Amino acid sequence: MSLIADNIRYFDEQLKDTPARLVAVTKTHPVETIKEAYDAGHRLFGENKVQELVEKYELLPHDIEWHLIGHLQTNKVKYIAGFINTIQSVDSLKLLAEINKRAEQRNRTMPINCLLQFSIADEETKHGMAYEEAVALLQSEEYRNMHYIRITGVMGIATNTEDQEKLRQEFRQLRSYFEQLKETFFFANPDFKEISMGMTSDWQLALKEGSTMIRVGSGIFGSRNYNK
Ligand SMILES: *Cc1c(COP(=O)(O)O)cnc(C)c1O
């Protein structure tokens, strides 16, 4: 058995009695490597760039559930609208409208699942909305007329730090956004259920704070080489 298969089994075991699922983050890794996780039974994968995602989608089996986890430009939505399961990085009404439009054009049988990405970290480079922006989005007439997307939860990227207390605060912040939105806009809607938080270095803490999706890359596939 491969090391990657071992890692998949390790996470299956760790998550078995939790509500959380593992998004195996495959960016920079070749399809042969991804295939090892697939052959170990894993089906939920995440990529952060559109072009790389499309190339891999075409080469890999089509029962994979693909999530886009990186920043998405509106002019690239069309390339993934036909097959994407979930876009975790929705950070504006404009982007959501484009996703809805492209999903409609593709005649999808299932809507595209969307997570609202919140800015919870210090770093200004990390994308995501403030809470009030999400409220404005959800109150808009335009959103209420979108029938080809569904908002299934929230996503956030914590600060890159070892400071556990800081990480805990950021995860709690995201969870409280989730709970407030649930109560205000999705009270009777079981589709709104996801809190995507936690990566290789902080998934255990994220899990304790209520994560339903951990996004793990290097912890499964090893370190990334961006210079290839
Ligand atoms: C790369 C990436 C991850 C995974 O990072 P690791 O530290 O390798 O686990 C998770 N989320 C997002 C948004 C990413 O871009």
Tab-separated table of C-alpha atoms and ligand atoms in Angstrom:
chain	number	residue	atom	x	y	z
A	1	MET	CA	0.000	0.000	0.000
A	2	SER	CA	1.254	3.487	-0.781
A	3	LEU	CA	2.050	6.160	1.736
A	4	ILE	CA	-0.762	8.262	0.294
A	5	ALA	CA	-3.230	5.423	0.785
A	6	ASP	CA	-1.989	5.141	4.376
A	7	ASN	CA	-2.608	8.842	4.886
A	8	ILE	CA	-6.126	8.611	3.488
A	9	ARG	CA	-6.850	5.749	5.861
A	10	TYR	CA	-5.412	7.720	8.751
A	11	PHE	CA	-7.793	10.622	8.085
A	12	ASP	CA	-10.757	8.285	7.534
A	13	GLU	CA	-10.036	6.887	10.969
A	14	GLN	CA	-9.614	10.301	12.588
A	15	LEU	CA	-12.853	11.642	11.123
A	16	LYS	CA	-14.939	8.513	11.534
A	17	ASP	CA	-16.877	9.630	14.622
A	18	THR	CA	-17.110	13.289	13.618
A	19	PRO	CA	-19.445	15.135	11.253
A	20	ALA	CA	-16.436	16.269	9.212
A	21	ARG	CA	-15.251	15.237	5.769
A	22	LEU	CA	-11.799	15.436	4.274
A	23	VAL	CA	-11.134	17.582	1.217
A	24	ALA	CA	-7.865	16.234	-0.183
A	25	VAL	CA	-6.075	19.274	-1.620
A	26	THR	CA	-4.177	18.270	-4.738
A	27	LYS	CA	-2.704	21.532	-6.034
A	28	THR	CA	0.717	21.141	-7.677
A	29	HIS	CA	0.514	17.338	-7.459
A	30	PRO	CA	0.310	15.270	-10.651
A	31	VAL	CA	-2.647	13.058	-11.544
A	32	GLU	CA	-0.690	9.861	-10.784
A	33	THR	CA	-0.366	11.015	-7.201
A	34	ILE	CA	-4.039	11.911	-6.983
A	35	LYS	CA	-4.892	8.516	-8.444
A	36	GLU	CA	-3.297	6.857	-5.411
A	37	ALA	CA	-5.774	8.612	-3.129
A	38	TYR	CA	-8.592	7.785	-5.529
A	39	ASP	CA	-7.611	4.117	-5.551
A	40	ALA	CA	-7.664	4.165	-1.757
A	41	GLY	CA	-11.348	5.064	-2.073
A	42	HIS	CA	-11.193	8.820	-1.675
A	43	ARG	CA	-13.573	10.901	-3.816
A	44	LEU	CA	-13.528	14.456	-2.464
A	45	PHE	CA	-10.744	16.646	-3.840
A	46	GLY	CA	-9.942	20.357	-3.825
A	47	GLU	CA	-7.922	22.559	-6.175
A	48	ASN	CA	-7.224	26.259	-5.901
A	49	LYS	CA	-6.621	27.206	-9.551
A	50	VAL	CA	-9.070	26.889	-12.413
A	51	GLN	CA	-6.681	25.801	-15.138
A	52	GLU	CA	-5.085	23.101	-13.033
A	53	LEU	CA	-8.503	21.912	-11.922
A	54	VAL	CA	-9.805	21.615	-15.484
A	55	GLU	CA	-6.739	19.651	-16.625
A	56	LYS	CA	-7.077	17.222	-13.738
A	57	TYR	CA	-10.830	16.911	-14.105
A	58	GLU	CA	-10.341	15.773	-17.685
A	59	LEU	CA	-7.708	13.171	-16.836
A	60	LEU	CA	-9.331	11.644	-13.754
A	61	PRO	CA	-12.493	9.543	-13.223
A	62	HIS	CA	-15.697	11.560	-13.239
A	63	ASP	CA	-17.151	10.315	-9.983
A	64	ILE	CA	-14.804	12.671	-8.138
A	65	GLU	CA	-16.483	15.462	-6.172
A	66	TRP	CA	-14.407	18.530	-7.037
A	67	HIS	CA	-14.290	21.628	-4.855
A	68	LEU	CA	-12.693	24.878	-5.908
A	69	ILE	CA	-11.011	26.334	-2.816
A	70	GLY	CA	-8.982	29.226	-4.274
A	71	HIS	CA	-9.908	32.730	-5.360
A	72	LEU	CA	-12.111	32.670	-8.449
A	73	GLN	CA	-12.259	35.405	-11.082
A	74	THR	CA	-15.649	35.892	-12.705
A	75	ASN	CA	-14.228	35.409	-16.206
A	76	LYS	CA	-13.115	31.862	-15.298
A	77	VAL	CA	-16.375	30.532	-13.883
A	78	LYS	CA	-17.433	29.252	-17.303
A	79	TYR	CA	-14.585	26.728	-17.432
A	80	ILE	CA	-15.730	24.835	-14.349
A	81	ALA	CA	-19.499	25.419	-14.268
A	82	GLY	CA	-20.260	22.161	-16.060
A	83	PHE	CA	-18.700	19.834	-13.521
A	84	ILE	CA	-17.840	21.593	-10.258
A	85	ASN	CA	-19.636	20.309	-7.156
A	86	THR	CA	-18.785	23.116	-4.733
A	87	ILE	CA	-17.159	26.525	-4.993
A	88	GLN	CA	-15.804	27.247	-1.515
A	89	SER	CA	-14.480	30.709	-2.305
A	90	VAL	CA	-17.503	32.879	-3.041
A	91	ASP	CA	-16.655	36.381	-1.903
A	92	SER	CA	-19.051	38.685	-3.772
A	93	LEU	CA	-22.572	38.963	-5.139
A	94	LYS	CA	-21.106	39.572	-8.580
A	95	LEU	CA	-19.251	36.261	-8.495
A	96	LEU	CA	-22.313	34.420	-7.219
A	97	ALA	CA	-24.420	35.905	-10.032
A	98	GLU	CA	-21.894	34.722	-12.608
A	99	ILE	CA	-21.840	31.214	-11.114
A	100	ASN	CA	-25.644	31.129	-11.240
A	101	LYS	CA	-25.690	32.303	-14.855
A	102	ARG	CA	-23.110	29.769	-16.033
A	103	ALA	CA	-24.784	26.927	-14.147
A	104	GLU	CA	-28.057	27.795	-15.861
A	105	GLN	CA	-26.397	27.802	-19.283
A	106	ARG	CA	-24.964	24.359	-18.587
A	107	ASN	CA	-28.376	22.943	-17.858
A	108	ARG	CA	-27.102	21.288	-14.725
A	109	THR	CA	-29.375	18.851	-12.957
A	110	MET	CA	-27.825	19.818	-9.615
A	111	PRO	CA	-27.214	23.394	-8.501
A	112	ILE	CA	-23.639	24.439	-7.783
A	113	ASN	CA	-22.986	24.384	-4.034
A	114	CYS	CA	-21.363	27.586	-2.808
A	115	LEU	CA	-19.645	28.456	0.448
A	116	LEU	CA	-19.347	32.082	1.499
A	117	GLN	CA	-15.706	32.793	2.201
A	118	PHE	CA	-15.018	35.008	5.189
A	119	SER	CA	-11.937	36.926	6.025
A	120	ILE	CA	-10.887	35.691	9.487
A	121	ALA	CA	-7.088	36.038	9.323
A	122	ASP	CA	-4.794	39.003	9.841
A	123	GLU	CA	-3.244	38.863	6.428
A	124	GLU	CA	-4.874	41.265	4.024
A	125	THR	CA	-3.932	39.061	1.099
A	126	LYS	CA	-6.448	36.434	2.155
A	127	HIS	CA	-9.697	36.878	0.301
A	128	GLY	CA	-13.107	36.787	1.849
A	129	MET	CA	-16.001	38.915	2.947
A	130	ALA	CA	-16.801	40.736	6.124
A	131	TYR	CA	-19.969	39.620	7.902
A	132	GLU	CA	-21.987	42.676	6.804
A	133	GLU	CA	-21.150	42.007	3.156
A	134	ALA	CA	-22.554	38.509	3.428
A	135	VAL	CA	-25.716	39.861	5.032
A	136	ALA	CA	-26.137	42.383	2.203
A	137	LEU	CA	-25.636	39.607	-0.342
A	138	LEU	CA	-28.231	37.374	1.288
A	139	GLN	CA	-30.744	40.195	1.583
A	140	SER	CA	-30.432	41.206	-2.049
A	141	GLU	CA	-33.232	40.771	-4.562
A	142	GLU	CA	-30.698	39.404	-7.020
A	143	TYR	CA	-29.688	36.542	-4.713
A	144	ARG	CA	-33.289	35.563	-4.107
A	145	ASN	CA	-33.762	35.062	-7.826
A	146	MET	CA	-30.834	32.684	-8.275
A	147	HIS	CA	-32.020	29.129	-8.803
A	148	TYR	CA	-28.908	27.371	-10.058
A	149	ILE	CA	-26.766	27.813	-6.966
A	150	ARG	CA	-27.306	26.966	-3.350
A	151	ILE	CA	-25.387	28.317	-0.425
A	152	THR	CA	-24.330	25.392	1.724
A	153	GLY	CA	-22.151	27.075	4.342
A	154	VAL	CA	-19.056	29.101	5.107
A	155	MET	CA	-15.323	28.841	4.569
A	156	GLY	CA	-12.298	30.546	6.059
A	157	ILE	CA	-8.508	30.430	6.023
A	158	ALA	CA	-6.910	31.066	9.380
A	159	THR	CA	-3.701	32.991	9.976
A	160	ASN	CA	-0.536	31.047	9.318
A	161	THR	CA	0.605	30.856	12.923
A	162	GLU	CA	1.400	28.363	15.657
A	163	ASP	CA	-0.436	30.482	18.194
A	164	GLN	CA	-3.223	28.089	19.213
A	165	GLU	CA	-5.216	30.743	21.025
A	166	LYS	CA	-5.250	32.958	17.958
A	167	LEU	CA	-6.265	30.086	15.706
A	168	ARG	CA	-9.005	29.116	18.119
A	169	GLN	CA	-10.387	32.649	18.074
A	170	GLU	CA	-10.414	32.719	14.283
A	171	PHE	CA	-12.185	29.368	14.028
A	172	ARG	CA	-14.717	30.512	16.638
A	173	GLN	CA	-15.286	33.673	14.669
A	174	LEU	CA	-16.115	31.673	11.544
A	175	ARG	CA	-18.368	29.347	13.467
A	176	SER	CA	-20.266	32.259	14.959
A	177	TYR	CA	-20.771	33.723	11.480
A	178	PHE	CA	-22.163	30.363	10.424
A	179	GLU	CA	-24.542	30.229	13.372
A	180	GLN	CA	-25.777	33.776	12.942
A	181	LEU	CA	-26.410	33.262	9.234
A	182	LYS	CA	-28.119	29.963	9.920
A	183	GLU	CA	-30.500	31.611	12.330
A	184	THR	CA	-31.160	34.676	10.211
A	185	PHE	CA	-31.344	33.285	6.685
A	186	PHE	CA	-31.286	29.481	6.670
A	187	PHE	CA	-33.244	28.485	9.743
A	188	ALA	CA	-35.363	25.807	8.106
A	189	ASN	CA	-32.851	24.950	5.403
A	190	PRO	CA	-30.845	21.750	5.986
A	191	ASP	CA	-28.581	22.493	2.984
A	192	PHE	CA	-26.809	25.202	4.948
A	193	LYS	CA	-24.567	23.017	7.081
A	194	GLU	CA	-20.895	23.343	6.188
A	195	ILE	CA	-18.077	25.049	8.049
A	196	SER	CA	-14.936	24.563	5.976
A	197	MET	CA	-11.893	25.257	8.154
A	198	GLY	CA	-8.615	23.627	9.094
A	199	MET	CA	-5.580	22.624	7.035
A	200	THR	CA	-2.552	20.369	7.582
A	201	SER	CA	-1.188	22.368	10.496
A	202	ASP	CA	-4.427	23.146	12.311
A	203	TRP	CA	-7.135	20.644	11.353
A	204	GLN	CA	-7.330	19.055	14.820
A	205	LEU	CA	-8.118	22.365	16.433
A	206	ALA	CA	-10.559	23.258	13.636
A	207	LEU	CA	-12.355	19.976	14.220
A	208	LYS	CA	-12.738	20.743	17.921
A	209	GLU	CA	-14.201	24.111	16.986
A	210	GLY	CA	-16.856	22.602	14.762
A	211	SER	CA	-15.335	22.169	11.307
A	212	THR	CA	-17.341	19.991	8.913
A	213	MET	CA	-14.718	20.062	6.163
A	214	ILE	CA	-11.002	20.029	6.685
A	215	ARG	CA	-8.843	20.879	3.661
A	216	VAL	CA	-5.598	18.940	3.828
A	217	GLY	CA	-2.864	19.010	1.188
A	218	SER	CA	0.697	18.459	2.380
A	219	GLY	CA	-0.498	16.233	5.232
A	220	ILE	CA	-1.571	13.702	2.599
A	221	PHE	CA	0.560	14.297	-0.477
A	222	GLY	CA	3.764	15.710	1.012
A	223	SER	CA	5.234	19.136	0.493
A	224	ARG	CA	4.569	21.108	-2.668
A	225	ASN	CA	7.106	22.078	-5.296
A	226	TYR	CA	5.958	25.265	-7.033
A	227	ASN	CA	8.935	25.422	-9.387
A	228	LYS	CA	8.279	22.428	-11.545
B	1	LIG	C1	-3.405	24.755	-0.213
B	1	LIG	C2	-4.648	24.969	0.546
B	1	LIG	C3	-4.997	24.120	1.604
B	1	LIG	C4	-4.160	22.955	2.076
B	1	LIG	O1	-2.964	23.388	2.642
B	1	LIG	P1	-2.002	22.372	3.432
B	1	LIG	O2	-1.315	23.220	4.406
B	1	LIG	O3	-1.100	21.775	2.411
B	1	LIG	O4	-2.861	21.349	4.066
B	1	LIG	C5	-6.210	24.379	2.255
B	1	LIG	N1	-7.010	25.402	1.890
B	1	LIG	C6	-6.699	26.227	0.885
B	1	LIG	C7	-7.636	27.327	0.534
B	1	LIG	C8	-5.511	26.047	0.176
B	1	LIG	O5	-5.208	26.868	-0.836
